[in-house]
Amino acid sequence: MLTSVLEGNSGSGPAVDDDEPMLALRGVVAGYGGFDILHGVNLEVRKGEIVAIVGPNGSGKSTVFKAIYGLIKIRLGEVSFEGQDVASLGPQDLLKAGIAMVPQLSTIFPSMSVYENLELGMYLVRDKALVKRRIDEILELFPRLAERRAQNAGTLSGGERRALEIGRSLMLKPRMILMDEPSVGLSPILTKNMFEQLQDLQKAAGITFLVIEQNARSALEISDRGYVIQRGVVSHTGTGRALLGDDEVRRSFLGG
Ligand SMILES: Nc1ncnc2c1ncn2[C@@H]1O[C@H](COP(=O)(O)OP(=O)(O)OP(=O)(O)O)[C@@H](O)[C@H]1O
Protein backbone atom coordinates (compact mmCIF):
# COMPACT_ATOMS: atom_id res chain seq x y z
CA MET A 1 0.00 0.00 0.00
CA LEU A 2 2.82 2.36 0.81
CA THR A 3 4.46 1.71 -2.50
CA SER A 4 1.25 2.95 -4.05
CA VAL A 5 1.47 6.02 -1.82
CA LEU A 6 4.87 6.78 -3.26
CA GLU A 7 3.83 6.02 -6.79
CA GLY A 8 0.78 8.16 -6.31
CA ASN A 9 2.83 11.10 -5.19
CA SER A 10 5.61 10.89 -7.71
CA GLY A 11 5.29 12.44 -11.13
CA SER A 12 2.87 15.19 -11.84
CA GLY A 13 -0.22 13.70 -10.21
CA PRO A 14 -3.64 13.31 -11.76
CA ALA A 15 -4.23 15.12 -15.01
CA VAL A 16 -5.47 18.58 -14.07
CA ASP A 17 -6.61 21.15 -16.54
CA ASP A 18 -3.97 23.89 -16.38
CA ASP A 19 -6.74 26.47 -16.07
CA GLU A 20 -8.01 24.72 -12.95
CA PRO A 21 -6.45 25.67 -9.61
CA MET A 22 -4.47 22.92 -7.87
CA LEU A 23 -6.04 23.83 -4.53
CA ALA A 24 -9.29 25.77 -4.19
CA LEU A 25 -11.27 26.96 -1.18
CA ARG A 26 -14.75 28.20 -2.00
CA GLY A 27 -16.89 29.94 0.59
CA VAL A 28 -15.26 28.12 3.50
CA VAL A 29 -16.91 28.69 6.87
CA ALA A 30 -15.18 27.06 9.87
CA GLY A 31 -14.43 27.73 13.51
CA TYR A 32 -14.29 26.33 17.02
CA GLY A 33 -17.07 25.39 19.41
CA GLY A 34 -20.08 27.52 18.55
CA PHE A 35 -18.07 30.29 16.87
CA ASP A 36 -17.26 30.79 13.22
CA ILE A 37 -13.78 32.17 12.61
CA LEU A 38 -13.71 31.89 8.81
CA HIS A 39 -16.71 33.60 7.21
CA GLY A 40 -16.59 32.40 3.62
CA VAL A 41 -12.94 32.21 2.53
CA ASN A 42 -12.18 31.95 -1.20
CA LEU A 43 -8.61 31.10 -2.14
CA GLU A 44 -6.82 29.42 -5.04
CA VAL A 45 -3.34 28.04 -5.57
CA ARG A 46 -2.17 27.12 -9.05
CA LYS A 47 0.37 24.48 -9.90
CA GLY A 48 3.95 25.71 -9.42
CA GLU A 49 3.01 28.88 -7.51
CA ILE A 50 4.24 30.18 -4.18
CA VAL A 51 1.22 31.76 -2.49
CA ALA A 52 1.40 33.63 0.82
CA ILE A 53 -1.37 34.13 3.37
CA VAL A 54 -0.71 37.20 5.50
CA GLY A 55 -2.75 39.28 7.93
CA PRO A 56 -2.96 40.47 11.51
CA ASN A 57 -2.72 38.24 14.58
CA GLY A 58 -5.84 36.22 15.20
CA SER A 59 -7.34 36.94 11.76
CA GLY A 60 -7.74 33.23 10.94
CA LYS A 61 -4.61 32.32 8.95
CA SER A 62 -3.85 29.13 10.89
CA THR A 63 -7.54 28.27 10.86
CA VAL A 64 -7.41 28.29 7.05
CA PHE A 65 -4.62 25.69 7.24
CA LYS A 66 -6.53 23.61 9.75
CA ALA A 67 -9.55 23.66 7.44
CA ILE A 68 -7.45 22.55 4.46
CA TYR A 69 -5.58 19.90 6.43
CA GLY A 70 -8.68 18.32 7.93
CA LEU A 71 -7.77 19.35 11.49
CA ILE A 72 -11.14 21.08 11.85
CA LYS A 73 -14.33 20.29 10.00
CA ILE A 74 -15.60 22.95 7.64
CA ARG A 75 -19.20 24.00 8.23
CA LEU A 76 -19.92 25.34 4.76
CA GLY A 77 -18.10 25.59 1.48
CA GLU A 78 -15.66 23.42 -0.46
CA VAL A 79 -12.01 22.46 -0.40
CA SER A 80 -10.68 20.74 -3.52
CA PHE A 81 -7.22 19.52 -4.50
CA GLU A 82 -6.51 18.62 -8.13
CA GLY A 83 -10.23 18.59 -8.81
CA GLN A 84 -11.03 16.19 -5.93
CA ASP A 85 -13.18 17.11 -2.95
CA VAL A 86 -10.80 16.78 0.03
CA ALA A 87 -12.92 18.54 2.67
CA SER A 88 -13.49 15.34 4.62
CA LEU A 89 -9.93 13.96 4.43
CA GLY A 90 -7.57 13.90 7.43
CA PRO A 91 -3.80 14.57 7.40
CA GLN A 92 -2.76 11.00 6.46
CA ASP A 93 -5.08 10.90 3.46
CA LEU A 94 -4.03 14.38 2.37
CA LEU A 95 -0.40 13.28 2.48
CA LYS A 96 -1.30 10.32 0.28
CA ALA A 97 -3.12 12.73 -2.04
CA GLY A 98 0.09 14.79 -2.37
CA ILE A 99 -0.13 17.61 0.20
CA ALA A 100 2.40 17.81 3.04
CA MET A 101 2.37 20.27 5.93
CA VAL A 102 5.34 21.74 7.78
CA PRO A 103 3.95 22.92 11.14
CA GLN A 104 5.07 26.01 13.00
CA LEU A 105 6.48 24.14 15.98
CA SER A 106 9.61 22.12 15.33
CA THR A 107 9.04 18.39 14.96
CA ILE A 108 12.73 17.57 14.62
CA PHE A 109 14.13 14.89 16.94
CA PRO A 110 17.18 16.62 18.44
CA SER A 111 19.03 13.51 19.65
CA MET A 112 18.79 11.83 16.26
CA SER A 113 21.06 12.57 13.32
CA VAL A 114 20.05 14.60 10.28
CA TYR A 115 19.96 11.34 8.30
CA GLU A 116 17.76 9.57 10.85
CA ASN A 117 15.37 12.51 10.94
CA LEU A 118 15.03 12.28 7.16
CA GLU A 119 14.40 8.53 7.44
CA LEU A 120 11.44 9.34 9.68
CA GLY A 121 9.81 11.10 6.73
CA MET A 122 9.31 7.58 5.29
CA TYR A 123 9.17 5.60 8.51
CA LEU A 124 6.47 3.21 7.26
CA VAL A 125 8.37 2.32 4.12
CA ARG A 126 10.30 -0.95 4.51
CA ASP A 127 12.33 -0.73 1.31
CA LYS A 128 15.57 0.65 2.77
CA ALA A 129 17.19 1.07 -0.64
CA LEU A 130 14.29 3.26 -1.72
CA VAL A 131 14.52 5.34 1.48
CA LYS A 132 18.26 5.79 0.98
CA ARG A 133 17.79 6.84 -2.64
CA ARG A 134 15.20 9.40 -1.60
CA ILE A 135 17.43 10.77 1.18
CA ASP A 136 20.31 11.09 -1.29
CA GLU A 137 18.04 13.08 -3.62
CA ILE A 138 17.00 15.36 -0.77
CA LEU A 139 20.56 15.87 0.43
CA GLU A 140 21.44 16.92 -3.09
CA LEU A 141 18.86 19.70 -2.78
CA PHE A 142 20.24 20.77 0.63
CA PRO A 143 24.06 20.75 0.53
CA ARG A 144 24.38 22.16 4.08
CA LEU A 145 22.40 19.20 5.38
CA ALA A 146 24.47 16.81 3.27
CA GLU A 147 27.62 18.04 5.02
CA ARG A 148 25.92 17.47 8.38
CA ARG A 149 24.15 14.18 7.68
CA ALA A 150 25.71 12.42 10.70
CA GLN A 151 25.36 15.40 13.05
CA ASN A 152 22.74 15.40 15.79
CA ALA A 153 19.79 17.52 14.65
CA GLY A 154 19.76 19.28 18.04
CA THR A 155 23.08 20.95 17.16
CA LEU A 156 21.83 22.45 13.88
CA SER A 157 21.31 26.20 13.52
CA GLY A 158 17.72 27.47 13.28
CA GLY A 159 17.94 27.81 9.50
CA GLU A 160 19.45 24.34 9.07
CA ARG A 161 16.75 22.88 11.26
CA ARG A 162 14.04 24.51 9.15
CA ALA A 163 15.74 23.13 6.02
CA LEU A 164 15.69 19.66 7.63
CA GLU A 165 11.96 19.97 8.29
CA ILE A 166 11.34 21.02 4.70
CA GLY A 167 13.59 18.20 3.47
CA ARG A 168 11.77 15.64 5.57
CA SER A 169 8.39 16.83 4.28
CA LEU A 170 9.68 16.13 0.74
CA MET A 171 10.41 12.44 1.48
CA LEU A 172 7.01 11.24 0.23
CA LYS A 173 7.21 13.46 -2.85
CA PRO A 174 4.33 15.82 -2.14
CA ARG A 175 3.25 18.09 -4.97
CA MET A 176 2.15 20.83 -2.59
CA ILE A 177 3.57 21.91 0.78
CA LEU A 178 1.69 23.99 3.34
CA MET A 179 4.10 25.92 5.56
CA ASP A 180 2.92 27.51 8.80
CA GLU A 181 5.11 30.51 9.68
CA PRO A 182 8.40 29.12 8.36
CA SER A 183 10.33 32.22 9.50
CA VAL A 184 9.52 31.79 13.21
CA GLY A 185 12.75 31.88 15.21
CA LEU A 186 14.88 32.84 12.22
CA SER A 187 16.93 36.03 11.91
CA PRO A 188 16.13 38.33 8.92
CA ILE A 189 19.07 36.95 6.95
CA LEU A 190 18.09 33.33 7.65
CA THR A 191 14.50 34.16 6.74
CA LYS A 192 15.71 35.49 3.42
CA ASN A 193 17.80 32.32 2.84
CA MET A 194 14.87 30.11 3.77
CA PHE A 195 12.54 31.88 1.32
CA GLU A 196 15.20 31.63 -1.41
CA GLN A 197 15.30 27.91 -0.66
CA LEU A 198 11.54 27.69 -1.30
CA GLN A 199 12.01 29.45 -4.63
CA ASP A 200 14.81 27.01 -5.53
CA LEU A 201 12.57 24.05 -4.67
CA GLN A 202 9.77 25.56 -6.69
CA LYS A 203 12.11 25.73 -9.70
CA ALA A 204 14.12 22.53 -9.19
CA ALA A 205 11.38 20.17 -8.01
CA GLY A 206 8.22 21.93 -9.24
CA ILE A 207 6.84 22.07 -5.70
CA THR A 208 3.84 24.33 -5.10
CA PHE A 209 3.82 26.22 -1.78
CA LEU A 210 1.11 27.80 0.33
CA VAL A 211 2.77 29.71 3.15
CA ILE A 212 1.34 31.51 6.19
CA GLU A 213 3.62 34.32 7.30
CA GLN A 214 3.76 36.97 10.01
CA ASN A 215 6.68 38.39 8.14
CA ALA A 216 4.39 39.73 5.43
CA ARG A 217 6.90 41.80 3.49
CA SER A 218 9.49 39.02 3.10
CA ALA A 219 6.80 36.51 2.17
CA LEU A 220 5.16 38.75 -0.44
CA GLU A 221 8.54 39.58 -1.95
CA ILE A 222 9.10 35.96 -2.98
CA SER A 223 5.46 34.99 -3.60
CA ASP A 224 3.73 34.79 -6.94
CA ARG A 225 0.49 35.79 -5.27
CA GLY A 226 -0.79 36.62 -1.83
CA TYR A 227 -4.00 36.76 0.20
CA VAL A 228 -4.57 39.16 3.09
CA ILE A 229 -6.95 37.66 5.64
CA GLN A 230 -8.74 40.00 8.05
CA ARG A 231 -11.39 38.92 10.54
CA GLY A 232 -11.90 35.61 8.79
CA VAL A 233 -12.32 36.85 5.21
CA VAL A 234 -9.97 37.65 2.33
CA SER A 235 -9.68 41.44 2.26
CA HIS A 236 -7.04 41.78 -0.50
CA THR A 237 -5.52 39.50 -3.09
CA GLY A 238 -3.12 39.99 -5.97
CA THR A 239 0.43 39.33 -7.04
CA GLY A 240 3.04 39.66 -4.30
CA ARG A 241 4.33 42.76 -6.04
CA ALA A 242 0.86 44.34 -6.34
CA LEU A 243 0.12 43.77 -2.64
CA LEU A 244 3.50 45.24 -1.67
CA GLY A 245 2.61 48.32 -3.71
CA ASP A 246 -0.95 48.66 -2.37
CA ASP A 247 -1.22 51.73 -0.10
CA GLU A 248 -3.79 50.24 2.23
CA VAL A 249 -1.94 46.94 2.59
CA ARG A 250 1.28 48.87 3.20
CA ARG A 251 -0.31 51.06 5.87
CA SER A 252 -2.09 48.20 7.63
CA PHE A 253 0.43 45.38 7.51
CA LEU A 254 3.78 46.43 6.22
CA GLY A 255 4.64 49.32 8.48
CA GLY A 256 3.94 52.19 6.04
N1 LIG B 1 -8.59 25.65 19.24
C1 LIG B 1 -9.21 26.82 19.30
N2 LIG B 1 -10.32 27.00 20.07
C2 LIG B 1 -10.96 28.19 20.13
N3 LIG B 1 -10.56 29.29 19.45
C3 LIG B 1 -9.46 29.19 18.69
C4 LIG B 1 -8.73 27.95 18.58
N4 LIG B 1 -7.67 28.17 17.73
C5 LIG B 1 -7.76 29.46 17.34
N5 LIG B 1 -8.82 30.07 17.92
C6 LIG B 1 -9.22 31.47 17.72
O1 LIG B 1 -9.46 31.68 16.34
C7 LIG B 1 -9.04 32.99 15.95
C8 LIG B 1 -8.12 32.86 14.75
O2 LIG B 1 -6.95 32.18 15.16
P1 LIG B 1 -5.80 31.75 14.13
O3 LIG B 1 -4.80 30.96 14.90
O4 LIG B 1 -6.42 31.16 12.93
O5 LIG B 1 -5.22 33.19 13.74
P2 LIG B 1 -3.87 33.57 12.98
O6 LIG B 1 -4.27 34.58 11.95
O7 LIG B 1 -3.16 32.36 12.51
O8 LIG B 1 -3.11 34.30 14.15
P3 LIG B 1 -1.55 34.46 14.49
O9 LIG B 1 -0.97 35.32 13.42
O10 LIG B 1 -1.60 35.17 15.81
O11 LIG B 1 -0.95 33.08 14.56
C9 LIG B 1 -8.40 33.60 17.18
O12 LIG B 1 -9.32 34.49 17.76
C10 LIG B 1 -8.11 32.43 18.09
O13 LIG B 1 -8.19 32.79 19.44
Coordinates of C-alpha atoms and ligand atoms in Angstrom, one line a residue:
M1 CA 0.0 0.0 0.0
L2 CA 2.8 2.4 0.8
T3 CA 4.5 1.7 -2.5
S4 CA 1.3 2.9 -4.0
V5 CA 1.5 6.0 -1.8
L6 CA 4.9 6.8 -3.3
E7 CA 3.8 6.0 -6.8
G8 CA 0.8 8.2 -6.3
N9 CA 2.8 11.1 -5.2
S10 CA 5.6 10.9 -7.7
G11 CA 5.3 12.4 -11.1
S12 CA 2.9 15.2 -11.8
G13 CA -0.2 13.7 -10.2
P14 CA -3.6 13.3 -11.8
A15 CA -4.2 15.1 -15.0
V16 CA -5.5 18.6 -14.1
D17 CA -6.6 21.2 -16.5
D18 CA -4.0 23.9 -16.4
D19 CA -6.7 26.5 -16.1
E20 CA -8.0 24.7 -12.9
P21 CA -6.4 25.7 -9.6
M22 CA -4.5 22.9 -7.9
L23 CA -6.0 23.8 -4.5
A24 CA -9.3 25.8 -4.2
L25 CA -11.3 27.0 -1.2
R26 CA -14.7 28.2 -2.0
G27 CA -16.9 29.9 0.6
V28 CA -15.3 28.1 3.5
V29 CA -16.9 28.7 6.9
A30 CA -15.2 27.1 9.9
G31 CA -14.4 27.7 13.5
Y32 CA -14.3 26.3 17.0
G33 CA -17.1 25.4 19.4
G34 CA -20.1 27.5 18.6
F35 CA -18.1 30.3 16.9
D36 CA -17.3 30.8 13.2
I37 CA -13.8 32.2 12.6
L38 CA -13.7 31.9 8.8
H39 CA -16.7 33.6 7.2
G40 CA -16.6 32.4 3.6
V41 CA -12.9 32.2 2.5
N42 CA -12.2 32.0 -1.2
L43 CA -8.6 31.1 -2.1
E44 CA -6.8 29.4 -5.0
V45 CA -3.3 28.0 -5.6
R46 CA -2.2 27.1 -9.1
K47 CA 0.4 24.5 -9.9
G48 CA 3.9 25.7 -9.4
E49 CA 3.0 28.9 -7.5
I50 CA 4.2 30.2 -4.2
V51 CA 1.2 31.8 -2.5
A52 CA 1.4 33.6 0.8
I53 CA -1.4 34.1 3.4
V54 CA -0.7 37.2 5.5
G55 CA -2.7 39.3 7.9
P56 CA -3.0 40.5 11.5
N57 CA -2.7 38.2 14.6
G58 CA -5.8 36.2 15.2
S59 CA -7.3 36.9 11.8
G60 CA -7.7 33.2 10.9
K61 CA -4.6 32.3 8.9
S62 CA -3.9 29.1 10.9
T63 CA -7.5 28.3 10.9
V64 CA -7.4 28.3 7.1
F65 CA -4.6 25.7 7.2
K66 CA -6.5 23.6 9.8
A67 CA -9.6 23.7 7.4
I68 CA -7.4 22.6 4.5
Y69 CA -5.6 19.9 6.4
G70 CA -8.7 18.3 7.9
L71 CA -7.8 19.3 11.5
I72 CA -11.1 21.1 11.8
K73 CA -14.3 20.3 10.0
I74 CA -15.6 22.9 7.6
R75 CA -19.2 24.0 8.2
L76 CA -19.9 25.3 4.8
G77 CA -18.1 25.6 1.5
E78 CA -15.7 23.4 -0.5
V79 CA -12.0 22.5 -0.4
S80 CA -10.7 20.7 -3.5
F81 CA -7.2 19.5 -4.5
E82 CA -6.5 18.6 -8.1
G83 CA -10.2 18.6 -8.8
Q84 CA -11.0 16.2 -5.9
D85 CA -13.2 17.1 -3.0
V86 CA -10.8 16.8 0.0
A87 CA -12.9 18.5 2.7
S88 CA -13.5 15.3 4.6
L89 CA -9.9 14.0 4.4
G90 CA -7.6 13.9 7.4
P91 CA -3.8 14.6 7.4
Q92 CA -2.8 11.0 6.5
D93 CA -5.1 10.9 3.5
L94 CA -4.0 14.4 2.4
L95 CA -0.4 13.3 2.5
K96 CA -1.3 10.3 0.3
A97 CA -3.1 12.7 -2.0
G98 CA 0.1 14.8 -2.4
I99 CA -0.1 17.6 0.2
A100 CA 2.4 17.8 3.0
M101 CA 2.4 20.3 5.9
V102 CA 5.3 21.7 7.8
P103 CA 4.0 22.9 11.1
Q104 CA 5.1 26.0 13.0
L105 CA 6.5 24.1 16.0
S106 CA 9.6 22.1 15.3
T107 CA 9.0 18.4 15.0
I108 CA 12.7 17.6 14.6
F109 CA 14.1 14.9 16.9
P110 CA 17.2 16.6 18.4
S111 CA 19.0 13.5 19.7
M112 CA 18.8 11.8 16.3
S113 CA 21.1 12.6 13.3
V114 CA 20.1 14.6 10.3
Y115 CA 20.0 11.3 8.3
E116 CA 17.8 9.6 10.9
N117 CA 15.4 12.5 10.9
L118 CA 15.0 12.3 7.2
E119 CA 14.4 8.5 7.4
L120 CA 11.4 9.3 9.7
G121 CA 9.8 11.1 6.7
M122 CA 9.3 7.6 5.3
Y123 CA 9.2 5.6 8.5
L124 CA 6.5 3.2 7.3
V125 CA 8.4 2.3 4.1
R126 CA 10.3 -1.0 4.5
D127 CA 12.3 -0.7 1.3
K128 CA 15.6 0.6 2.8
A129 CA 17.2 1.1 -0.6
L130 CA 14.3 3.3 -1.7
V131 CA 14.5 5.3 1.5
K132 CA 18.3 5.8 1.0
R133 CA 17.8 6.8 -2.6
R134 CA 15.2 9.4 -1.6
I135 CA 17.4 10.8 1.2
D136 CA 20.3 11.1 -1.3
E137 CA 18.0 13.1 -3.6
I138 CA 17.0 15.4 -0.8
L139 CA 20.6 15.9 0.4
E140 CA 21.4 16.9 -3.1
L141 CA 18.9 19.7 -2.8
F142 CA 20.2 20.8 0.6
P143 CA 24.1 20.8 0.5
R144 CA 24.4 22.2 4.1
L145 CA 22.4 19.2 5.4
A146 CA 24.5 16.8 3.3
E147 CA 27.6 18.0 5.0
R148 CA 25.9 17.5 8.4
R149 CA 24.2 14.2 7.7
A150 CA 25.7 12.4 10.7
Q151 CA 25.4 15.4 13.0
N152 CA 22.7 15.4 15.8
A153 CA 19.8 17.5 14.6
G154 CA 19.8 19.3 18.0
T155 CA 23.1 20.9 17.2
L156 CA 21.8 22.5 13.9
S157 CA 21.3 26.2 13.5
G158 CA 17.7 27.5 13.3
G159 CA 17.9 27.8 9.5
E160 CA 19.5 24.3 9.1
R161 CA 16.7 22.9 11.3
R162 CA 14.0 24.5 9.2
A163 CA 15.7 23.1 6.0
L164 CA 15.7 19.7 7.6
E165 CA 12.0 20.0 8.3
I166 CA 11.3 21.0 4.7
G167 CA 13.6 18.2 3.5
R168 CA 11.8 15.6 5.6
S169 CA 8.4 16.8 4.3
L170 CA 9.7 16.1 0.7
M171 CA 10.4 12.4 1.5
L172 CA 7.0 11.2 0.2
K173 CA 7.2 13.5 -2.9
P174 CA 4.3 15.8 -2.1
R175 CA 3.3 18.1 -5.0
M176 CA 2.2 20.8 -2.6
I177 CA 3.6 21.9 0.8
L178 CA 1.7 24.0 3.3
M179 CA 4.1 25.9 5.6
D180 CA 2.9 27.5 8.8
E181 CA 5.1 30.5 9.7
P182 CA 8.4 29.1 8.4
S183 CA 10.3 32.2 9.5
V184 CA 9.5 31.8 13.2
G185 CA 12.7 31.9 15.2
L186 CA 14.9 32.8 12.2
S187 CA 16.9 36.0 11.9
P188 CA 16.1 38.3 8.9
I189 CA 19.1 36.9 6.9
L190 CA 18.1 33.3 7.6
T191 CA 14.5 34.2 6.7
K192 CA 15.7 35.5 3.4
N193 CA 17.8 32.3 2.8
M194 CA 14.9 30.1 3.8
F195 CA 12.5 31.9 1.3
E196 CA 15.2 31.6 -1.4
Q197 CA 15.3 27.9 -0.7
L198 CA 11.5 27.7 -1.3
Q199 CA 12.0 29.4 -4.6
D200 CA 14.8 27.0 -5.5
L201 CA 12.6 24.0 -4.7
Q202 CA 9.8 25.6 -6.7
K203 CA 12.1 25.7 -9.7
A204 CA 14.1 22.5 -9.2
A205 CA 11.4 20.2 -8.0
G206 CA 8.2 21.9 -9.2
I207 CA 6.8 22.1 -5.7
T208 CA 3.8 24.3 -5.1
F209 CA 3.8 26.2 -1.8
L210 CA 1.1 27.8 0.3
V211 CA 2.8 29.7 3.2
I212 CA 1.3 31.5 6.2
E213 CA 3.6 34.3 7.3
Q214 CA 3.8 37.0 10.0
N215 CA 6.7 38.4 8.1
A216 CA 4.4 39.7 5.4
R217 CA 6.9 41.8 3.5
S218 CA 9.5 39.0 3.1
A219 CA 6.8 36.5 2.2
L220 CA 5.2 38.7 -0.4
E221 CA 8.5 39.6 -2.0
I222 CA 9.1 36.0 -3.0
S223 CA 5.5 35.0 -3.6
D224 CA 3.7 34.8 -6.9
R225 CA 0.5 35.8 -5.3
G226 CA -0.8 36.6 -1.8
Y227 CA -4.0 36.8 0.2
V228 CA -4.6 39.2 3.1
I229 CA -6.9 37.7 5.6
Q230 CA -8.7 40.0 8.0
R231 CA -11.4 38.9 10.5
G232 CA -11.9 35.6 8.8
V233 CA -12.3 36.8 5.2
V234 CA -10.0 37.6 2.3
S235 CA -9.7 41.4 2.3
H236 CA -7.0 41.8 -0.5
T237 CA -5.5 39.5 -3.1
G238 CA -3.1 40.0 -6.0
T239 CA 0.4 39.3 -7.0
G240 CA 3.0 39.7 -4.3
R241 CA 4.3 42.8 -6.0
A242 CA 0.9 44.3 -6.3
L243 CA 0.1 43.8 -2.6
L244 CA 3.5 45.2 -1.7
G245 CA 2.6 48.3 -3.7
D246 CA -1.0 48.7 -2.4
D247 CA -1.2 51.7 -0.1
E248 CA -3.8 50.2 2.2
V249 CA -1.9 46.9 2.6
R250 CA 1.3 48.9 3.2
R251 CA -0.3 51.1 5.9
S252 CA -2.1 48.2 7.6
F253 CA 0.4 45.4 7.5
L254 CA 3.8 46.4 6.2
G255 CA 4.6 49.3 8.5
G256 CA 3.9 52.2 6.0
Ligands
LIG1 N1 -8.6 25.6 19.2 C1 -9.2 26.8 19.3 N2 -10.3 27.0 20.1 C2 -11.0 28.2 20.1 N3 -10.6 29.3 19.4 C3 -9.5 29.2 18.7 C4 -8.7 28.0 18.6 N4 -7.7 28.2 17.7 C5 -7.8 29.5 17.3 N5 -8.8 30.1 17.9 C6 -9.2 31.5 17.7 O1 -9.5 31.7 16.3 C7 -9.0 33.0 16.0 C8 -8.1 32.9 14.7 O2 -6.9 32.2 15.2 P1 -5.8 31.8 14.1 O3 -4.8 31.0 14.9 O4 -6.4 31.2 12.9 O5 -5.2 33.2 13.7 P2 -3.9 33.6 13.0 O6 -4.3 34.6 11.9 O7 -3.2 32.4 12.5 O8 -3.1 34.3 14.2 P3 -1.6 34.5 14.5 O9 -1.0 35.3 13.4 O10 -1.6 35.2 15.8 O11 -1.0 33.1 14.6 C9 -8.4 33.6 17.2 O12 -9.3 34.5 17.8 C10 -8.1 32.4 18.1 O13 -8.2 32.8 19.4

